[in-house]
Short mmCIF file of C-alpha atoms and ligand atoms in Angstrom, two decimals:
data_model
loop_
_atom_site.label_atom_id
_atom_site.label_comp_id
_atom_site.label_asym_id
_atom_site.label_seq_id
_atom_site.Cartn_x
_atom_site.Cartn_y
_atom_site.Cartn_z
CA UNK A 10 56.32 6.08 -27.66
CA UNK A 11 59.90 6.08 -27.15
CA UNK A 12 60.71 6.42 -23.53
CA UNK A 13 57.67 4.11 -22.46
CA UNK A 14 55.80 6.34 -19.62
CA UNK A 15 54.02 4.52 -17.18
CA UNK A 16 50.85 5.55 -17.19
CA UNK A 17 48.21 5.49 -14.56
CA UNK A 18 44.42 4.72 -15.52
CA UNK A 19 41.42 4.61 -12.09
CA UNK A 20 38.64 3.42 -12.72
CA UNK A 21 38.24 0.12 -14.95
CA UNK A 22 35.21 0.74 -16.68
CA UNK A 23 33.90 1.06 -20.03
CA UNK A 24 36.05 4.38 -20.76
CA UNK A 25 38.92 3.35 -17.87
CA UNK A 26 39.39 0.25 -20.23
CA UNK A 27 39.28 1.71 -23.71
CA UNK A 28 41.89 4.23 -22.39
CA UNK A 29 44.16 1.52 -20.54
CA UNK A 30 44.12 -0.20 -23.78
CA UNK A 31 44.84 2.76 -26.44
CA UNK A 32 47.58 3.82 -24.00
CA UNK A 33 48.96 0.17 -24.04
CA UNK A 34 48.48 0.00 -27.85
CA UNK A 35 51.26 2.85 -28.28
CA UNK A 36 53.72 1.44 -25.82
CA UNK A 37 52.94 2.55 -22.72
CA UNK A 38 53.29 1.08 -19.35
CA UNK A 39 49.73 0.65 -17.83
CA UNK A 40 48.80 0.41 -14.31
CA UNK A 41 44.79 0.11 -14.44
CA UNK A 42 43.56 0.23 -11.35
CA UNK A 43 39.75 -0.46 -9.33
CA UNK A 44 38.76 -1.60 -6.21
CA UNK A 45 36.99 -4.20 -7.05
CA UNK A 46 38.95 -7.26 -8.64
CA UNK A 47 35.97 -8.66 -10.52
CA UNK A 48 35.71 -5.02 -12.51
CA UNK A 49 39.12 -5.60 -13.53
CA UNK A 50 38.89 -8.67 -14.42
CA UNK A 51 36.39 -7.94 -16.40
CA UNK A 52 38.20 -4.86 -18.15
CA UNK A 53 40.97 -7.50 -19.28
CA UNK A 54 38.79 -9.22 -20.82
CA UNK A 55 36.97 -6.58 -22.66
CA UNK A 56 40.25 -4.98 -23.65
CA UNK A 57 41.43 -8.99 -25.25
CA UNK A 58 38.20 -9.39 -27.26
CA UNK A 59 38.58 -5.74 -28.62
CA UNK A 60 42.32 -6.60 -29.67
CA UNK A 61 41.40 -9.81 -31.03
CA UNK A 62 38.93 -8.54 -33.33
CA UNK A 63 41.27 -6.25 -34.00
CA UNK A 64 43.76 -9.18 -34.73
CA UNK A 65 41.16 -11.34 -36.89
CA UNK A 66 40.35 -7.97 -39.36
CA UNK A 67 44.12 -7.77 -39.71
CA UNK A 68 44.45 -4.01 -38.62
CA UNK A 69 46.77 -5.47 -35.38
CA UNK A 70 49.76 -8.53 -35.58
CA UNK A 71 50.08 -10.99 -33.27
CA UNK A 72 52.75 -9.72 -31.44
CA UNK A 73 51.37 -6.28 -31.15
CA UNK A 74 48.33 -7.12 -29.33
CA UNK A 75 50.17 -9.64 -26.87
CA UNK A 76 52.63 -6.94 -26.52
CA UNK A 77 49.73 -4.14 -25.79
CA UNK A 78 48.28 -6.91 -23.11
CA UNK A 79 51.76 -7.30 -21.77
CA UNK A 80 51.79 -3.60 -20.96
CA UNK A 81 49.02 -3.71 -18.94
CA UNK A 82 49.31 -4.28 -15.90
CA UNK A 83 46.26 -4.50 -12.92
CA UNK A 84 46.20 -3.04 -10.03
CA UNK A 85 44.27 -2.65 -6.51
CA UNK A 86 46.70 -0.44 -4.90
CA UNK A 87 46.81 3.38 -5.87
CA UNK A 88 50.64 3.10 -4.80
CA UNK A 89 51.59 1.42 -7.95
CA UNK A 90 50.78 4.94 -9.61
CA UNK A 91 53.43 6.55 -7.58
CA UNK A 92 56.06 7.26 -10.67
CA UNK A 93 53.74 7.56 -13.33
CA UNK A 94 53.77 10.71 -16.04
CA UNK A 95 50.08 10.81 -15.96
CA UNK A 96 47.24 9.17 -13.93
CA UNK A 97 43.79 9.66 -15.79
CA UNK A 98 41.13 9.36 -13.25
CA UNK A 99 37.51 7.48 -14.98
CA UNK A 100 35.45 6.69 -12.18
CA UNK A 101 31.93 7.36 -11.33
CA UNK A 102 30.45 10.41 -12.88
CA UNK A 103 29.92 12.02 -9.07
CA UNK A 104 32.21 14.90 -7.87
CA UNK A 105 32.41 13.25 -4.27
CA UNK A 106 33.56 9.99 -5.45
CA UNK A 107 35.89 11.96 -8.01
CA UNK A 108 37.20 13.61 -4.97
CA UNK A 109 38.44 11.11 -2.78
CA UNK A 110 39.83 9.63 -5.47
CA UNK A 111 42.01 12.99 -6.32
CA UNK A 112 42.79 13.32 -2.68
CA UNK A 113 44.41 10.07 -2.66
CA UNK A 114 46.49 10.10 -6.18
CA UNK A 115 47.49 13.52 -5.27
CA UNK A 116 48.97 11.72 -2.05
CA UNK A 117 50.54 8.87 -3.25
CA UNK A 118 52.03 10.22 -6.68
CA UNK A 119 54.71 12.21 -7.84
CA UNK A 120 54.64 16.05 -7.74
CA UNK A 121 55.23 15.85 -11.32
CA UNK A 122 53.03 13.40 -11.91
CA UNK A 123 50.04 15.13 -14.12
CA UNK A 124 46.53 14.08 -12.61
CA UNK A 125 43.96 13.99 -15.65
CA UNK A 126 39.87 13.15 -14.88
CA UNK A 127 38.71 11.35 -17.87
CA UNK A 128 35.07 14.07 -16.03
CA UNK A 129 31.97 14.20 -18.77
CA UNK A 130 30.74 17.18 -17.28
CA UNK A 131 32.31 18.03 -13.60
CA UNK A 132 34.52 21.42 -13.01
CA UNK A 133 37.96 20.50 -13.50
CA UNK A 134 39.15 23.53 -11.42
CA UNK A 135 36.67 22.28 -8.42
CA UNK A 136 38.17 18.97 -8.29
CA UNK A 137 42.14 20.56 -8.69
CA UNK A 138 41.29 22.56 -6.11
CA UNK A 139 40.89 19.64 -3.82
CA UNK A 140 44.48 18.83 -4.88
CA UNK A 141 47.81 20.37 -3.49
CA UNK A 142 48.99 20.78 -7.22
CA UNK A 143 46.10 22.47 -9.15
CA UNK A 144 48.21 23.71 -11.79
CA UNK A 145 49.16 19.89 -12.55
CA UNK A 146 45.19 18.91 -12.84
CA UNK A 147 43.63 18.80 -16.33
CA UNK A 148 40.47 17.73 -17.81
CA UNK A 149 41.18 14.85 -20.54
CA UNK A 150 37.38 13.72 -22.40
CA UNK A 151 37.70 10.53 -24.47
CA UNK A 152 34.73 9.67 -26.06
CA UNK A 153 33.29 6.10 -25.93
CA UNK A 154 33.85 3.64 -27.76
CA UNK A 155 37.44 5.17 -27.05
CA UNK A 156 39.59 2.77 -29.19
CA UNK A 157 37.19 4.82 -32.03
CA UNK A 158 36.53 8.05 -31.31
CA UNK A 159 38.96 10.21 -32.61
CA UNK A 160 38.23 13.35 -30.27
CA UNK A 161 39.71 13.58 -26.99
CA UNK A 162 38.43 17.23 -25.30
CA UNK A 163 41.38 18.60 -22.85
CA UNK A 164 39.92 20.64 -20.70
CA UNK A 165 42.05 23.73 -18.74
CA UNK A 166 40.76 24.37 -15.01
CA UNK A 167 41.59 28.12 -13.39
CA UNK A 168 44.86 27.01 -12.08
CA UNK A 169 45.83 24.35 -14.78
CA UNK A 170 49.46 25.70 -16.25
CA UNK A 171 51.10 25.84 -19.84
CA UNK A 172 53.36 22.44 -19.22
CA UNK A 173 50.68 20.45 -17.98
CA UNK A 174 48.27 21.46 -21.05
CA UNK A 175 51.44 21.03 -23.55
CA UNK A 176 51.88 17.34 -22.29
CA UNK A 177 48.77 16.18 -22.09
CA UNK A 178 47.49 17.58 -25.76
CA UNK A 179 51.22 15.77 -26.32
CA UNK A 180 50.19 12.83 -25.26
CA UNK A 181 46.94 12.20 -26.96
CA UNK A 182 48.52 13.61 -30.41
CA UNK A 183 50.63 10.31 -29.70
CA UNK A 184 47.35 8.29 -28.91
CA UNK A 185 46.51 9.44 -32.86
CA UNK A 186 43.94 11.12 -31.63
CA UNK A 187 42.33 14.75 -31.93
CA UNK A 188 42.84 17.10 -29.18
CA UNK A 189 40.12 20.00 -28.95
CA UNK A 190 41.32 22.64 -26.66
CA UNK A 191 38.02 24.13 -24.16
CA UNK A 192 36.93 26.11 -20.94
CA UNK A 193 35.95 24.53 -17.72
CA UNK A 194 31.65 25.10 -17.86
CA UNK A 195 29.60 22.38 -17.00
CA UNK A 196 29.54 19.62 -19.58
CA UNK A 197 31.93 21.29 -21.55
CA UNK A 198 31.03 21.20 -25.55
CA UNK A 199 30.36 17.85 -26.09
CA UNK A 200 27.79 17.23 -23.57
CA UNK A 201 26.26 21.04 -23.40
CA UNK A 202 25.14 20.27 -27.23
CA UNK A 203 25.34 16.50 -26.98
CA UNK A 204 23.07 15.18 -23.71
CA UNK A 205 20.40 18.06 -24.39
CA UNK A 206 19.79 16.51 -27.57
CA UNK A 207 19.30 12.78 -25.80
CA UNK A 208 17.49 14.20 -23.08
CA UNK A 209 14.64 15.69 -25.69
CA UNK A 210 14.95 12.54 -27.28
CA UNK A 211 14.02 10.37 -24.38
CA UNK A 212 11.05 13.38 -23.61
CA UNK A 213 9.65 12.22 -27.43
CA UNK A 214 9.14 8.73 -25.83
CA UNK A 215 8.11 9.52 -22.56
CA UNK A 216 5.38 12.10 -24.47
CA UNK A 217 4.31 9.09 -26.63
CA UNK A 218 5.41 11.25 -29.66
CA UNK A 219 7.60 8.09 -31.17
CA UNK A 220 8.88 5.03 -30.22
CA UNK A 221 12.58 4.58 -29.40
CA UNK A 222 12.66 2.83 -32.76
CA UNK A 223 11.11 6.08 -34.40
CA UNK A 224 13.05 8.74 -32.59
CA UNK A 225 16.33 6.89 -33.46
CA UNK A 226 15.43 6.25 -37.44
CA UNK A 227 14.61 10.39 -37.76
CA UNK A 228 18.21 11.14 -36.88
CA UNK A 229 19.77 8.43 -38.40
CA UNK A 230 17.58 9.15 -41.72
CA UNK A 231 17.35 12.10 -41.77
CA UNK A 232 20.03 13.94 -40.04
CA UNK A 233 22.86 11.11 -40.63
CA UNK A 234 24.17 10.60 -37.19
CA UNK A 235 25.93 6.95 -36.57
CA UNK A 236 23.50 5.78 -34.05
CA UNK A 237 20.18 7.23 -32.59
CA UNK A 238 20.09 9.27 -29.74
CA UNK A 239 18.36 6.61 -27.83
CA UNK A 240 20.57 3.77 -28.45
CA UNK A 241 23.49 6.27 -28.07
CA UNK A 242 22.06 6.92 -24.40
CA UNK A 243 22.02 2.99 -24.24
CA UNK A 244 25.85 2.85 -25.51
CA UNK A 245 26.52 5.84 -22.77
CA UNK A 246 24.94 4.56 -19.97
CA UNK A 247 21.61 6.48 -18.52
CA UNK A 248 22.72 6.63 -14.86
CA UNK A 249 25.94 8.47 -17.02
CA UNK A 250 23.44 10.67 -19.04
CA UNK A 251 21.45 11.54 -16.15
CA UNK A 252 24.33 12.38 -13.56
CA UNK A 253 25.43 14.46 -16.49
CA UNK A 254 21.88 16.43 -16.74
CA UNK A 255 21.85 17.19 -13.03
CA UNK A 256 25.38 18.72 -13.37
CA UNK A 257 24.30 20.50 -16.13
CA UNK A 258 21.00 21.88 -14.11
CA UNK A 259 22.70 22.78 -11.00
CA UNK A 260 25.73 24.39 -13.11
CA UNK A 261 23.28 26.78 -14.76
CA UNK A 262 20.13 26.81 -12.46
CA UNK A 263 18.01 26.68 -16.11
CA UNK A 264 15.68 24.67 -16.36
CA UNK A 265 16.04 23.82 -20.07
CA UNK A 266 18.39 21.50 -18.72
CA UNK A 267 16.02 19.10 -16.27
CA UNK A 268 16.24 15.52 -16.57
CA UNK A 269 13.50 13.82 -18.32
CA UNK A 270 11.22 12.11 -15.50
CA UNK A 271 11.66 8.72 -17.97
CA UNK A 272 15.40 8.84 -17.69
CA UNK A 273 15.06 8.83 -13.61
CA UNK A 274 12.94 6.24 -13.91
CA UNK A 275 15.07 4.32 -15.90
CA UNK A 276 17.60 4.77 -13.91
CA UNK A 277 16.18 4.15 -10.53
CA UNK A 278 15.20 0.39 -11.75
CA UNK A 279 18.30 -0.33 -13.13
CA UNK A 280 17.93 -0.31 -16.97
CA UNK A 281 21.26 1.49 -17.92
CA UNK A 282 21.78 0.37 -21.23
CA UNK A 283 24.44 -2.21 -22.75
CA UNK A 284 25.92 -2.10 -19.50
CA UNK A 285 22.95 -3.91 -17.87
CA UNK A 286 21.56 -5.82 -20.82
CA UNK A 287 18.50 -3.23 -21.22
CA UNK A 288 17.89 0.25 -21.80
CA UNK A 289 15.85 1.75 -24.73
CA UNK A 290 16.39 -1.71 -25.87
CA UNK A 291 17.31 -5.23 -25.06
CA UNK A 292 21.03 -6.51 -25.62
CA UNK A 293 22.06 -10.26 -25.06
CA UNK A 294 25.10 -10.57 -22.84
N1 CAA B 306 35.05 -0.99 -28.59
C1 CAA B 306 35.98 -1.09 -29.56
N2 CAA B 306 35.70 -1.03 -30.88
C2 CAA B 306 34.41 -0.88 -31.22
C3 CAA B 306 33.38 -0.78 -30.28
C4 CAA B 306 33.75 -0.85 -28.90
N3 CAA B 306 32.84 -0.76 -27.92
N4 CAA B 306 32.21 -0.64 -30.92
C5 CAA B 306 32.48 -0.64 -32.24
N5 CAA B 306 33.81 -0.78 -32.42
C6 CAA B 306 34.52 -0.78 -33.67
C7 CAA B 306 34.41 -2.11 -34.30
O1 CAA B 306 35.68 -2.75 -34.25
C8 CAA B 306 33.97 -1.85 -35.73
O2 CAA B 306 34.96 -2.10 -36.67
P1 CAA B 306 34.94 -3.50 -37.46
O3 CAA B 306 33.52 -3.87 -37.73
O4 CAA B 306 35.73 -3.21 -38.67
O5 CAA B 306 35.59 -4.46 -36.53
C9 CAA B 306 33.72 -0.36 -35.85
O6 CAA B 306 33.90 0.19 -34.55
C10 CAA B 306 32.34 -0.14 -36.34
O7 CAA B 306 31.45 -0.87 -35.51
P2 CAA B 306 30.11 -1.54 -35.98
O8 CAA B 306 30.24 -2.00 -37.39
O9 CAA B 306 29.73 -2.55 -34.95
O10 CAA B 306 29.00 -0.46 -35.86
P3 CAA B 306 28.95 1.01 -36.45
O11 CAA B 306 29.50 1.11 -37.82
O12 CAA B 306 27.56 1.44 -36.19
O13 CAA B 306 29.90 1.85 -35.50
C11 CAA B 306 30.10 3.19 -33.61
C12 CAA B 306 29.77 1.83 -34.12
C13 CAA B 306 31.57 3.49 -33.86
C14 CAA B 306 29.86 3.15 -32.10
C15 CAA B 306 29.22 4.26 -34.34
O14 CAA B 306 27.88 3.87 -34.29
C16 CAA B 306 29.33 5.63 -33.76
O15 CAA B 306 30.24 6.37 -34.07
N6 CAA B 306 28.37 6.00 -32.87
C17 CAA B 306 28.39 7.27 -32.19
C18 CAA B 306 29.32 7.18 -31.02
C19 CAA B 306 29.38 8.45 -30.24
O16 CAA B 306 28.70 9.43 -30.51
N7 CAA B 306 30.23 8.47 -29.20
C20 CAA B 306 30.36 9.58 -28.33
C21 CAA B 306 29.48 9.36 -27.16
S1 CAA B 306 29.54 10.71 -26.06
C22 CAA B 306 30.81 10.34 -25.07
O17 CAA B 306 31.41 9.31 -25.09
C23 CAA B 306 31.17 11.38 -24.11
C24 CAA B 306 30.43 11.39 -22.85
O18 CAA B 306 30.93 12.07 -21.96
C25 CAA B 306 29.15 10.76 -22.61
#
């Protein structure tokens, strides 16, 4: 990018990091910020390995990936995000926590400043409307793993205007990335067809119908998805997958979209996935 926008990513997670780093990879300035210091610690370190593979299979020079580091820069104050073009918001899946956090960017930034939530499933146009600059608010999906996935959904809330969807399907066009234009409706496209198809998934284990090995080799075999639905869910994150089903329940009152009683469980004792070394199935660290 030519004029190297400074760029504001909250939230350094498994997406927050993935998007501080594609961001960084096409010359922009990154402030990634979180609250917690060993989170972003850890996000630098996730974002080096990444680059170094990247590095080591020859698709990224030397001074490419140092430079992409160098643009990154960490943060624990949301102040730093003052001048930035666009902040994208990837925090906890939960519409409270979402909120403060929009409260507070749309404080501290610029009116111009375009405030994105990287949201799997929340109303964009409930959480602008906690903003004094709705039509500046804008739903921007990237998909995990995001240095990958080529789709980024941009999602329009009630109030979001022209110039703020222009930009933002702009800037992930820059990213090299896909930009697929949809309504504000809980979950959106990808997870209204996507998490349903999980959720059933994890009932086929919890109903002793197949194994998580089982379940995963049908659609692999036989429907040719990348991964299995169950070790997708791992590579997701259950608590992610299930905050996503109760949005997707209360949104439409229908039952068809309860959470599997497995997932809760799950959930409740901590097996999230990768994230926590065990899920559907055991990763070493
Ligand atoms: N970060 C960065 N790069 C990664 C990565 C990660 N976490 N995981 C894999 N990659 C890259 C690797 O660099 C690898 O390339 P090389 O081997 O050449 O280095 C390449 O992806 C392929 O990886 P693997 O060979 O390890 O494994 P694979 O061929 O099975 O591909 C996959 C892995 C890309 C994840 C593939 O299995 C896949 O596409 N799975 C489906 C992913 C998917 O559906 N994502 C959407 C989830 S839904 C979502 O994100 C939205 C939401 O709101 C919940």
């Amino acid at each position: 990018m030519s004029d190297t926008p400074l760029v504001g990513v909250v939230g350094a997670g498994t997406m927050g990091s993935g998007i501080a780093q594609v961001f960084a990879q096409k010359g922009c300035r990154v402030v990634l910020y979180d609250a917690v210091p060993s989170q972003l610690a850890k996000a630098q370190s996730t974002i080096q390995k990444n680059l170094n593979r990247d590095v080591e299979k020859q698709r990224v020079g030397v001074a490419e990936r140092d430079q992409a580091l160098a643009n990154i820069q960490p943060g624990d104050r949301l102040d730093a995000l003052k001048s930035a073009a666009l902040v994208v918001e990837a925090v906890s899946e939960v519409f409270e926590v979402k909120q403060r956090v929009f409260a507070e960017l749309d404080r501290v930034c610029d009116r111009a400043t375009i405030l994105a939530t990287n949201t799997s499933s929340i109303s964009v146009t409930q959480l602008a409307a906690t903003t004094g600059r709705p039509d500046r608010v804008i739903g921007m999906h990237f998909m995990n793993p995001v240095p990958v996935m080529k789709l980024v959904e941009i999602i329009r809330g009630m109030g979001t205007s022209e110039e703020t969807f222009a930009a933002t399907q702009s800037f992930v066009e820059k990213l090299n990335k896909v930009p697929v234009a949809v309504n504000d409706s809980p979950g959106f496209v990808s997870n209204r067809v996507l998490m349903p198809m999980i959720n059933e998934a994890i009932f086929c284990v919890y109903e002793a119908v197949g194994t998580p090995d089982a379940v995963d080799s049908v659609m692999k075999l036989g429907m040719n998805h990348p991964m299995g639905p169950l070790a997708l869910a791992d590579l997701i994150g259950l608590d992610v997958c299930l905050n996503i089903m109760e949005t997707l329940y209360a949104g439409f009152g229908d039952p068809k979209y309860r959470a599997c009683p497995l997932l809760k469980k799950m959930v409740a004792v901590g097996r999230l996935g990768r994230k926590s070394g065990e899920g559907f199935y055991r990763y070493s660290s």
